[in-house]
PDB file of C-alpha atoms in Angstrom:
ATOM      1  CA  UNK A  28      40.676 -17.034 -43.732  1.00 66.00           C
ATOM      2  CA  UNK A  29      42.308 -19.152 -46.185  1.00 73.00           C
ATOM      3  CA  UNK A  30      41.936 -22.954 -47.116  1.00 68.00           C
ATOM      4  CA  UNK A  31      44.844 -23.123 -44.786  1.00 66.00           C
ATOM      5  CA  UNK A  32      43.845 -22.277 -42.130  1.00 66.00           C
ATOM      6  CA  UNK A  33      46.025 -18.406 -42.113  1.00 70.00           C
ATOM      7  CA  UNK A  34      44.255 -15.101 -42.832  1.00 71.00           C
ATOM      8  CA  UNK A  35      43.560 -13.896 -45.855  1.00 73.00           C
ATOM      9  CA  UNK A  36      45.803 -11.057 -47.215  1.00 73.00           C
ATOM     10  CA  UNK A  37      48.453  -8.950 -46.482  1.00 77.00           C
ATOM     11  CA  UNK A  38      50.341  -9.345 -43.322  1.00 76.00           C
ATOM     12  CA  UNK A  39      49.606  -5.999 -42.431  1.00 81.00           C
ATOM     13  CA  UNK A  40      47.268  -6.783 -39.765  1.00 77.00           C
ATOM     14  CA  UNK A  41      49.425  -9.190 -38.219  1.00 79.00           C
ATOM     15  CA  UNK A  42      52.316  -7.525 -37.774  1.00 83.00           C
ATOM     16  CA  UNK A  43      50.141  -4.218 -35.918  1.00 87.00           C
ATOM     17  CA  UNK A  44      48.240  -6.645 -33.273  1.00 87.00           C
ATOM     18  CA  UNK A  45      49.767  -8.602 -30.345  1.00 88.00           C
ATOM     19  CA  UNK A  46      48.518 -11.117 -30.231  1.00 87.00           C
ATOM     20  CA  UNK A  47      46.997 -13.495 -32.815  1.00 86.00           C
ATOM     21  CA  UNK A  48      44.520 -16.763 -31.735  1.00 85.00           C
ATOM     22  CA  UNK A  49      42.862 -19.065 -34.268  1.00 83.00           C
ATOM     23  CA  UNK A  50      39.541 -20.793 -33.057  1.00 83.00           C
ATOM     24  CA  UNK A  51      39.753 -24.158 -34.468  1.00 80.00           C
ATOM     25  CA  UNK A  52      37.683 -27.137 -34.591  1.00 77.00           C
ATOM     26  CA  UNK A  53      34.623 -29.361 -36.204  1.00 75.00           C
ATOM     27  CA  UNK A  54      31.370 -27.222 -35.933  1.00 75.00           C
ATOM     28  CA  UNK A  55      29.847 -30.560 -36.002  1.00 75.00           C
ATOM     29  CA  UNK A  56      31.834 -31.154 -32.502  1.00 78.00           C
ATOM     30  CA  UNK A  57      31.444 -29.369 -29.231  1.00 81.00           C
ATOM     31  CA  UNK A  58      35.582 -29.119 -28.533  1.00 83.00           C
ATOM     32  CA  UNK A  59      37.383 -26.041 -29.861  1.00 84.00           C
ATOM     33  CA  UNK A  60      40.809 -25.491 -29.505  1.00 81.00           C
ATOM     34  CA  UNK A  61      41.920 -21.797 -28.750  1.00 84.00           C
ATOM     35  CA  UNK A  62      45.498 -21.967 -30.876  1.00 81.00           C
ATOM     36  CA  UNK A  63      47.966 -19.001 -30.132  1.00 82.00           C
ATOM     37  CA  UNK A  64      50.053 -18.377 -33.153  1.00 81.00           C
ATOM     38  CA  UNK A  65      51.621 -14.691 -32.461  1.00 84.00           C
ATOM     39  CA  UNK A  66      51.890 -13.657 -29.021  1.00 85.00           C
ATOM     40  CA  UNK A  67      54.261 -10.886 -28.032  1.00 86.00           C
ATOM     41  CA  UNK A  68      53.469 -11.195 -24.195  1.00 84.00           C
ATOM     42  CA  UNK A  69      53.775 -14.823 -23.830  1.00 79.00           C
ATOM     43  CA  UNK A  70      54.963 -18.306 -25.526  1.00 76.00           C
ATOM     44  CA  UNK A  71      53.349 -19.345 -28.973  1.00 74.00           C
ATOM     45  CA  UNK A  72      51.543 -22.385 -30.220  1.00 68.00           C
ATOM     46  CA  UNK A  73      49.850 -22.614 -26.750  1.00 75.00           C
ATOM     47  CA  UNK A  74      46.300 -24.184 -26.815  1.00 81.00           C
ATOM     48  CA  UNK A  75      43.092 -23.595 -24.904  1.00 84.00           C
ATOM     49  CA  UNK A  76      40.583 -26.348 -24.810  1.00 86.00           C
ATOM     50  CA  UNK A  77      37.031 -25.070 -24.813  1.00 88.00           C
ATOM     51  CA  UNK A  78      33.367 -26.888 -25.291  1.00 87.00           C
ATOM     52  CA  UNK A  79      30.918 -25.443 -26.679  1.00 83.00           C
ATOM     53  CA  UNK A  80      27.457 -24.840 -24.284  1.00 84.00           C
ATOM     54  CA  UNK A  81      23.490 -23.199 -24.643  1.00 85.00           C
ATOM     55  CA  UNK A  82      25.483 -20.240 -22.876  1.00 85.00           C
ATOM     56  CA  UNK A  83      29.008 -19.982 -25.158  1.00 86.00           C
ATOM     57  CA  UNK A  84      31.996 -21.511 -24.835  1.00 87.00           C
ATOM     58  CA  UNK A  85      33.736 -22.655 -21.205  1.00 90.00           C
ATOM     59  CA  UNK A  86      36.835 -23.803 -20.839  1.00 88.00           C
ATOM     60  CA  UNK A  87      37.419 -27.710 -20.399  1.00 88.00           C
ATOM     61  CA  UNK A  88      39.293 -28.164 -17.430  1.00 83.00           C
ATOM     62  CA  UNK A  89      40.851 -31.609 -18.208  1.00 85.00           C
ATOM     63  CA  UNK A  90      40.672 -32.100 -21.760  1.00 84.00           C
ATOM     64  CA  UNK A  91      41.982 -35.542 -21.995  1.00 86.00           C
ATOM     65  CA  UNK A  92      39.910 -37.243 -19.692  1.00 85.00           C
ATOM     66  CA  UNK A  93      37.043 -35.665 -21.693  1.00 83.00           C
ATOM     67  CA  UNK A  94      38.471 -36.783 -25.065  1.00 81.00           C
ATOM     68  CA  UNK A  95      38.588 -40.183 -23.850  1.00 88.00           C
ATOM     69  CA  UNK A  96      35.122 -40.287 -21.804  1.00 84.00           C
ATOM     70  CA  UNK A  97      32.991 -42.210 -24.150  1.00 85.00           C
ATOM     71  CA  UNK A  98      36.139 -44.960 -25.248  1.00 88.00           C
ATOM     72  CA  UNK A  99      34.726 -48.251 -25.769  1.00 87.00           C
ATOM     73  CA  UNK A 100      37.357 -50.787 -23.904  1.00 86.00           C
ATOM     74  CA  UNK A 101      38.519 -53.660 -25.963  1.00 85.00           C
ATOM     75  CA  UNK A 102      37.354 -52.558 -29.136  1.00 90.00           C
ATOM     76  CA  UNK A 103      39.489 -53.386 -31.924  1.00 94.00           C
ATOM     77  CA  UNK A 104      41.015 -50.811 -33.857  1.00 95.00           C
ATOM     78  CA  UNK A 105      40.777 -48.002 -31.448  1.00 96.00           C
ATOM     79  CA  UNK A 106      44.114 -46.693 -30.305  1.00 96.00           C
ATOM     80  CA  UNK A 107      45.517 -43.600 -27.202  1.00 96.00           C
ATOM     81  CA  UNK A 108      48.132 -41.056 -28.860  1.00 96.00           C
ATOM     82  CA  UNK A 109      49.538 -39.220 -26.104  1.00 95.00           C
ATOM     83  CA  UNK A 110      50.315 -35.744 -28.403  1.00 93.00           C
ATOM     84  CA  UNK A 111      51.329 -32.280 -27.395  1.00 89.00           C
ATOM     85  CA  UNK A 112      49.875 -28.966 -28.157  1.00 83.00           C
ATOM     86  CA  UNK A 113      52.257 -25.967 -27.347  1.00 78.00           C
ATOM     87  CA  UNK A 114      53.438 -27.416 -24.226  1.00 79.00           C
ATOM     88  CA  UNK A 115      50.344 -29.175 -23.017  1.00 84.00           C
ATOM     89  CA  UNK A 116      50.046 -32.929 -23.484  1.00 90.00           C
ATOM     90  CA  UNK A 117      46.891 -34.197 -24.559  1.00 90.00           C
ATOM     91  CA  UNK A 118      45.359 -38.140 -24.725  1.00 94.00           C
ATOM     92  CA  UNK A 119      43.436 -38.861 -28.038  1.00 94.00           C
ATOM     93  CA  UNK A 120      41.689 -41.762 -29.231  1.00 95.00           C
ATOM     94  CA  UNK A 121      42.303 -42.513 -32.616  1.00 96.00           C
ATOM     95  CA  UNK A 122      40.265 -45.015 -34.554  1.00 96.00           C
ATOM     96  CA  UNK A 123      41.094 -47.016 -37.574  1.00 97.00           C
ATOM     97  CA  UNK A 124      38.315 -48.949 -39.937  1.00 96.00           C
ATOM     98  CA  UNK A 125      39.568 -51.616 -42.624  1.00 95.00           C
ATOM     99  CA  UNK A 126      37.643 -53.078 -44.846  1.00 94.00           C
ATOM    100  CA  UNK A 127      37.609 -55.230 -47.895  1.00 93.00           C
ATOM    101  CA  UNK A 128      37.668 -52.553 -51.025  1.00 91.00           C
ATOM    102  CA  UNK A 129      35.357 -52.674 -54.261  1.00 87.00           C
ATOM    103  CA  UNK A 130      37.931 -49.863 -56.407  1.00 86.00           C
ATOM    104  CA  UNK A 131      41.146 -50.443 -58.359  1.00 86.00           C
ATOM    105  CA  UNK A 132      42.401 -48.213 -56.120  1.00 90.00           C
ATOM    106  CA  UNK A 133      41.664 -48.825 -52.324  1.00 93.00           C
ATOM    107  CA  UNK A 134      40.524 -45.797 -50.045  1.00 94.00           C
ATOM    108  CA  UNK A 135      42.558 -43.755 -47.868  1.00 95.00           C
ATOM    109  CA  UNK A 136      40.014 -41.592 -45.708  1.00 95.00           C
ATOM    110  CA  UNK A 137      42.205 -39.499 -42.928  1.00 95.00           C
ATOM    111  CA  UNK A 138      39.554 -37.280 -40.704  1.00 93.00           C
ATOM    112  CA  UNK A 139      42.032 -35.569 -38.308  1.00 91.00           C
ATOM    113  CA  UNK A 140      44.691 -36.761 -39.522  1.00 94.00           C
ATOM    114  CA  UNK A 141      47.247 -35.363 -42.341  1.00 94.00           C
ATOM    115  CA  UNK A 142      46.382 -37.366 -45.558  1.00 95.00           C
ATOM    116  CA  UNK A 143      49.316 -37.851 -47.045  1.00 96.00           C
ATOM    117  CA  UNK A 144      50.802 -39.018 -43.141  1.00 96.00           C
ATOM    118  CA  UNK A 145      48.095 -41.524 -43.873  1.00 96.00           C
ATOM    119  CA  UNK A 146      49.524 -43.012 -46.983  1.00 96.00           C
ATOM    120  CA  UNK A 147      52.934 -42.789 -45.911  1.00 97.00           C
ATOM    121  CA  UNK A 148      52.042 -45.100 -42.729  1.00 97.00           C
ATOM    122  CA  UNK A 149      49.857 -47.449 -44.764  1.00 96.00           C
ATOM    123  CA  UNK A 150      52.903 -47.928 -47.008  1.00 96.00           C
ATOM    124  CA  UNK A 151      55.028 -48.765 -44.041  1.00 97.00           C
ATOM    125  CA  UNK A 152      52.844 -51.463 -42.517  1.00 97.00           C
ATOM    126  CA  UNK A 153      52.301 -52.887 -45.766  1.00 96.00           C
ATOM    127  CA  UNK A 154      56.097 -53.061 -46.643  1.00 95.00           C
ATOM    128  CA  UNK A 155      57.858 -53.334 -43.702  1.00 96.00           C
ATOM    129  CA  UNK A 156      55.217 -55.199 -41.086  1.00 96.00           C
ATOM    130  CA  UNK A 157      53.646 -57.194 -44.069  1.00 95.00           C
ATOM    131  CA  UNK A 158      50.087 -56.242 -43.196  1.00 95.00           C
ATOM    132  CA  UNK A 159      48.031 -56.724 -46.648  1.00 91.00           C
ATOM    133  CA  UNK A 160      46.301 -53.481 -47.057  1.00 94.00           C
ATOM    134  CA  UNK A 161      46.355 -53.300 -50.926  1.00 90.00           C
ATOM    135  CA  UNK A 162      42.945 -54.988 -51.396  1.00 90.00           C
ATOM    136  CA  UNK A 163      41.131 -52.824 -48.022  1.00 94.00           C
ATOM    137  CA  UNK A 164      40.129 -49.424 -47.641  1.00 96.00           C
ATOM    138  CA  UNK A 165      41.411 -48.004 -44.885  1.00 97.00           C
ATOM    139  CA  UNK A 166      39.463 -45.235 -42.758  1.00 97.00           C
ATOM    140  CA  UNK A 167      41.459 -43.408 -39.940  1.00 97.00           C
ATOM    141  CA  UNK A 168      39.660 -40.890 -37.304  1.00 95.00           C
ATOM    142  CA  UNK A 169      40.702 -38.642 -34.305  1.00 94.00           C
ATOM    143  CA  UNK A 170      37.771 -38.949 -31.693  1.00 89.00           C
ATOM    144  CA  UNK A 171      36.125 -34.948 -30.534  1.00 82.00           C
ATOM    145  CA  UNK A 172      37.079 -33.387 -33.776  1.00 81.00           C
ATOM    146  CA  UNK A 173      40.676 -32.810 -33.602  1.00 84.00           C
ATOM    147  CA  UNK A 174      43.616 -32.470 -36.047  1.00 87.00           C
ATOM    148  CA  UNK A 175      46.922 -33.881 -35.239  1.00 90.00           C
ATOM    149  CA  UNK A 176      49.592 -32.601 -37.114  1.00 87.00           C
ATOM    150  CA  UNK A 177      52.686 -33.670 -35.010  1.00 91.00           C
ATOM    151  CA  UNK A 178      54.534 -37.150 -36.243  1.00 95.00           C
ATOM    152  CA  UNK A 179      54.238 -38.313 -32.470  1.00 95.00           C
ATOM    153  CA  UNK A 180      51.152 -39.801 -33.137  1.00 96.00           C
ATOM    154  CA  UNK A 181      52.356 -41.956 -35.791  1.00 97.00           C
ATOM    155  CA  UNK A 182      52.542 -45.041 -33.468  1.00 98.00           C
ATOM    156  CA  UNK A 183      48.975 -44.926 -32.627  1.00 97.00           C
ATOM    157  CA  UNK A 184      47.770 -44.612 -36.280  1.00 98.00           C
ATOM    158  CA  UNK A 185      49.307 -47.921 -37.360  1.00 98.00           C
ATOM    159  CA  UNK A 186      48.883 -49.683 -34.273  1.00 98.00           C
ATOM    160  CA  UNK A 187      45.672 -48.766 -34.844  1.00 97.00           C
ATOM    161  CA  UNK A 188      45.148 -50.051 -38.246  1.00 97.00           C
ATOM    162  CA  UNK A 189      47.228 -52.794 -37.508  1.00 97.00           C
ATOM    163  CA  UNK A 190      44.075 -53.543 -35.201  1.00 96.00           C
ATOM    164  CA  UNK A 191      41.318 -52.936 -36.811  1.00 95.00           C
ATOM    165  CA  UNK A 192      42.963 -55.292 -39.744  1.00 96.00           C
ATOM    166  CA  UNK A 193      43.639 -58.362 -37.258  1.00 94.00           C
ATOM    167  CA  UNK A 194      40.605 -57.734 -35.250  1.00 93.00           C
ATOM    168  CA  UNK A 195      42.503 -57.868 -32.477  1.00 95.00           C
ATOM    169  CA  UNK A 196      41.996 -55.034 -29.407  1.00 96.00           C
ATOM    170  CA  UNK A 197      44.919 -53.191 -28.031  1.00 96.00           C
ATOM    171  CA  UNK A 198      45.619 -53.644 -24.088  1.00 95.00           C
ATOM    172  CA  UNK A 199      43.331 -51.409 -22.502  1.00 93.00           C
ATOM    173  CA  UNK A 200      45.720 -49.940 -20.112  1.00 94.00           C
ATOM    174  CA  UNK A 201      48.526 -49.013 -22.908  1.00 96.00           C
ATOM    175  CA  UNK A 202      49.132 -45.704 -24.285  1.00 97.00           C
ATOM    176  CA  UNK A 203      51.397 -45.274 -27.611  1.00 97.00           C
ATOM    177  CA  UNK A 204      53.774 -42.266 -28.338  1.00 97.00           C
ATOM    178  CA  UNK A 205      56.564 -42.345 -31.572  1.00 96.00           C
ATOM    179  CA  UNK A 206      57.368 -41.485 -34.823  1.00 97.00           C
ATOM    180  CA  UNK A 207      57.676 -43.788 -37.701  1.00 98.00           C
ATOM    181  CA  UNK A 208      60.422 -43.635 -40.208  1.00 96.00           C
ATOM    182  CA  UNK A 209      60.315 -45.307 -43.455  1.00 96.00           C
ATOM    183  CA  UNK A 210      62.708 -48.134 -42.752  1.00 96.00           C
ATOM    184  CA  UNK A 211      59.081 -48.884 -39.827  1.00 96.00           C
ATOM    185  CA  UNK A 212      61.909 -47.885 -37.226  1.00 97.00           C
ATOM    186  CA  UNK A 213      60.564 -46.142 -34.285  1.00 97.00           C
ATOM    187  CA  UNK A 214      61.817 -42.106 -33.526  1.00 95.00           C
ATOM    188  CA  UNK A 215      62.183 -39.941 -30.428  1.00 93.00           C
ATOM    189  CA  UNK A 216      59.494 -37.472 -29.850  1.00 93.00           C
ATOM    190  CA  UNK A 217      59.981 -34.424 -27.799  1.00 90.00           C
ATOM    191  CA  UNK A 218      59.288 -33.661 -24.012  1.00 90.00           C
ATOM    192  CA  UNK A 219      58.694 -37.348 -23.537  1.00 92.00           C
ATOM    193  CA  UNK A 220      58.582 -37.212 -19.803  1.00 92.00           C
ATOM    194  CA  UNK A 221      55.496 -34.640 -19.712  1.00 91.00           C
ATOM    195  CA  UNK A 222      53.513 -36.657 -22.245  1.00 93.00           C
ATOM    196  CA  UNK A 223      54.001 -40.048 -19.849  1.00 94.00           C
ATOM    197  CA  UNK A 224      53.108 -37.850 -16.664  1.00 92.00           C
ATOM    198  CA  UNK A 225      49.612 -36.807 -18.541  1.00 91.00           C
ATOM    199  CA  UNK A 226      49.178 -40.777 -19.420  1.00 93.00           C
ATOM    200  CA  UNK A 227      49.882 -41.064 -15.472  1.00 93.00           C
ATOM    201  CA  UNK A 228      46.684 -38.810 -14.198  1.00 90.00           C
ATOM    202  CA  UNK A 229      44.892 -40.344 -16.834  1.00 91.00           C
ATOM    203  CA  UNK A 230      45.159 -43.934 -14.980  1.00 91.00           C
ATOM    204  CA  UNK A 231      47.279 -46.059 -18.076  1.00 94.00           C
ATOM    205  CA  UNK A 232      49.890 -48.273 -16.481  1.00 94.00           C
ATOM    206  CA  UNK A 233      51.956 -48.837 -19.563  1.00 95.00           C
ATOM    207  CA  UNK A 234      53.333 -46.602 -22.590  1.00 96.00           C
ATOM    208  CA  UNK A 235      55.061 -48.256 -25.831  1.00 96.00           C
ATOM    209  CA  UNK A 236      57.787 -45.718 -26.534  1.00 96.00           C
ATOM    210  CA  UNK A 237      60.874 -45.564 -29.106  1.00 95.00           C
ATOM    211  CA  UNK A 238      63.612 -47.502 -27.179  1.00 94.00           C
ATOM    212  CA  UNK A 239      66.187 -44.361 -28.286  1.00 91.00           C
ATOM    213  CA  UNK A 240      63.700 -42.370 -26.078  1.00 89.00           C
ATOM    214  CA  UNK A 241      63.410 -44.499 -23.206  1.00 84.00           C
ATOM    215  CA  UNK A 242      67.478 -44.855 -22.608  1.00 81.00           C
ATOM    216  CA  UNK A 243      67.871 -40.611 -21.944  1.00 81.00           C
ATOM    217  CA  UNK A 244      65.009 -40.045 -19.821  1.00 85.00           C
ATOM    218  CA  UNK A 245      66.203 -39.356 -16.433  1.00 81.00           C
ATOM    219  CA  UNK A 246      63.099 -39.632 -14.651  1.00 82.00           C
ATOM    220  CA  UNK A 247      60.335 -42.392 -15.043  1.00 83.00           C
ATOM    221  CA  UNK A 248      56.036 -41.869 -13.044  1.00 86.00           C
ATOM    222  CA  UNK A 249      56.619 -44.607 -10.354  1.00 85.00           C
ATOM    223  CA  UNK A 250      52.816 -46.277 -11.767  1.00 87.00           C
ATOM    224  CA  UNK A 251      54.042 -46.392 -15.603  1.00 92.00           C
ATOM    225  CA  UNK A 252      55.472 -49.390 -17.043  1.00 93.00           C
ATOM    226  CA  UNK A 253      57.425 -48.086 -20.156  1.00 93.00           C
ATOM    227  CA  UNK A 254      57.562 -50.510 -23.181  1.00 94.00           C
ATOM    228  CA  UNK A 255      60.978 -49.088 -25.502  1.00 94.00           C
ATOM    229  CA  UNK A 256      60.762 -50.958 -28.896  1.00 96.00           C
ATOM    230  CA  UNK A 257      63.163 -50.481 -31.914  1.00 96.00           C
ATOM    231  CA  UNK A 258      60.240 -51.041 -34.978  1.00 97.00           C
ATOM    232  CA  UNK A 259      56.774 -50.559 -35.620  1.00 97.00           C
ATOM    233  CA  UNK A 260      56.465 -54.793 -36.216  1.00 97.00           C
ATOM    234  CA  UNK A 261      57.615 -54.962 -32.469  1.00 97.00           C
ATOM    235  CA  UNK A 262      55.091 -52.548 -31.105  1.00 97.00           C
ATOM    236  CA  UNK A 263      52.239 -54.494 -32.699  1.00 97.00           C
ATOM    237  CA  UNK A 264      53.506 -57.880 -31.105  1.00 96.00           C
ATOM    238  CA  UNK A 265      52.978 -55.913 -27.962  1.00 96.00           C
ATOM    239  CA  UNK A 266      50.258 -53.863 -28.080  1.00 96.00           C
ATOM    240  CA  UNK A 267      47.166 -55.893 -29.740  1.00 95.00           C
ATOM    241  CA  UNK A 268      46.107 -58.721 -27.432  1.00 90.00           C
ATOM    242  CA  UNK A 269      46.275 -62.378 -28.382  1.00 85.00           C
ATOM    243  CA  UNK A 270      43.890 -64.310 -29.439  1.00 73.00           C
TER     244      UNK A 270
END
């Protein structure tokens, strides 16, 4: 296997089989994820959640709920992406750390999360939601071991920061789904609707989404107040309680 992630090689291998599954996640974590990549029998980029056990691995039969069992309410800088996997939605926590730096050059420390995502949204909030972040490091984790690689989660990673910065908790009950552009404008995500039912089960009561998103749903969970805002600055003023 490669520093990628991909085998090693020629594609020989892949092309004969039917199926091919990559096992991923932390050894230092007990969640795998069971990632279909090639599947002639069935849809790809379908995930299995799995903890490891004394006996092997079983599967975990609500993995958000378990993702989100030790969450410390009202903690500042601690933030729920509501992310998809395949087709299954999936709540994370995400945490973000700032403190004051001692380099030239502050730190950017992504574990989970795409590095260079990380710069791009620190650049935002600095630029567009004037949030001083050129004298802090900045340290950004995804809680059980995960890696999100879909933009979706963007919202959660600089309300996050945005959070840990202030010192100022996000509303307990709130769930965040978007993608940030440069311009800090907020961006539909797909299959919106199943990502809000999954928020649903997991008892939130309300979701800040992109305000493009919210007007072409056609159907809304009865129990979820949805939150549509147009920029990143708005979805701060919303999410991080006042003081």
């Amino acid at each position: 296997v490669t520093k990628e992630g991909t085998i090693a090689g020629p594609r020989v291998l892949e092309h004969i089989v039917d199926t091919v599954l990559y096992l991923e996640g932390d050894p230092f974590h007990r969640y795998r994820l069971l990632r279909s990549v090639k599947n002639r029998f069935g849809a790809t980029s379908e995930v299995g959640v799995f903890e490891m056990v004394e006996k092997g691995m079983v599967e975990v039969p609500n993995p958000s709920e378990a993702f989100l069992a030790e969450r410390q309410i009202n903690s500042a800088g601690s933030a729920i992406a509501v992310t998809l996997e395949g087709t299954r939605p999936l709540l994370i926590e995400i945490q973000a750390l700032a403190s004051p730096t001692t380099f030239s050059n502050p730190r950017r420390t992504a574990n989970g999360v795409d590095y260079n995502r990380l710069l791009l949204l620190t650049a935002v909030l600095t630029r567009r939601v004037h949030i001083p972040l050129h004298e802090k490091d900045v340290f950004v984790n995804v809680i059980g071991g995960l890696q999100i690689k879909e933009p979706a989660a963007d919202l959660a990673i600089a309300v996050s920061i945005a959070s840990g910065v202030k010192d100022r908790p996000i509303h307990a009950d709130m769930a965040f789904v978007g993608e940030i552009g440069l311009s800090g404008e907020l961006r539909a995500v797909s299959q919106l609707e199943s990502r809000l039912k999954e928020a649903v089960k997991l008892g939130f009561k309300r979701c800040v989404v992109p305000r493009s998103a919210q007007r072409h749903l056609t159907s809304t969970p009865e129990d979820l107040t949805l939150i549509g805002c147009r920029t990143l600055a708005e979805a701060i003023d919303v999410a991080l309680l006042k003081k």
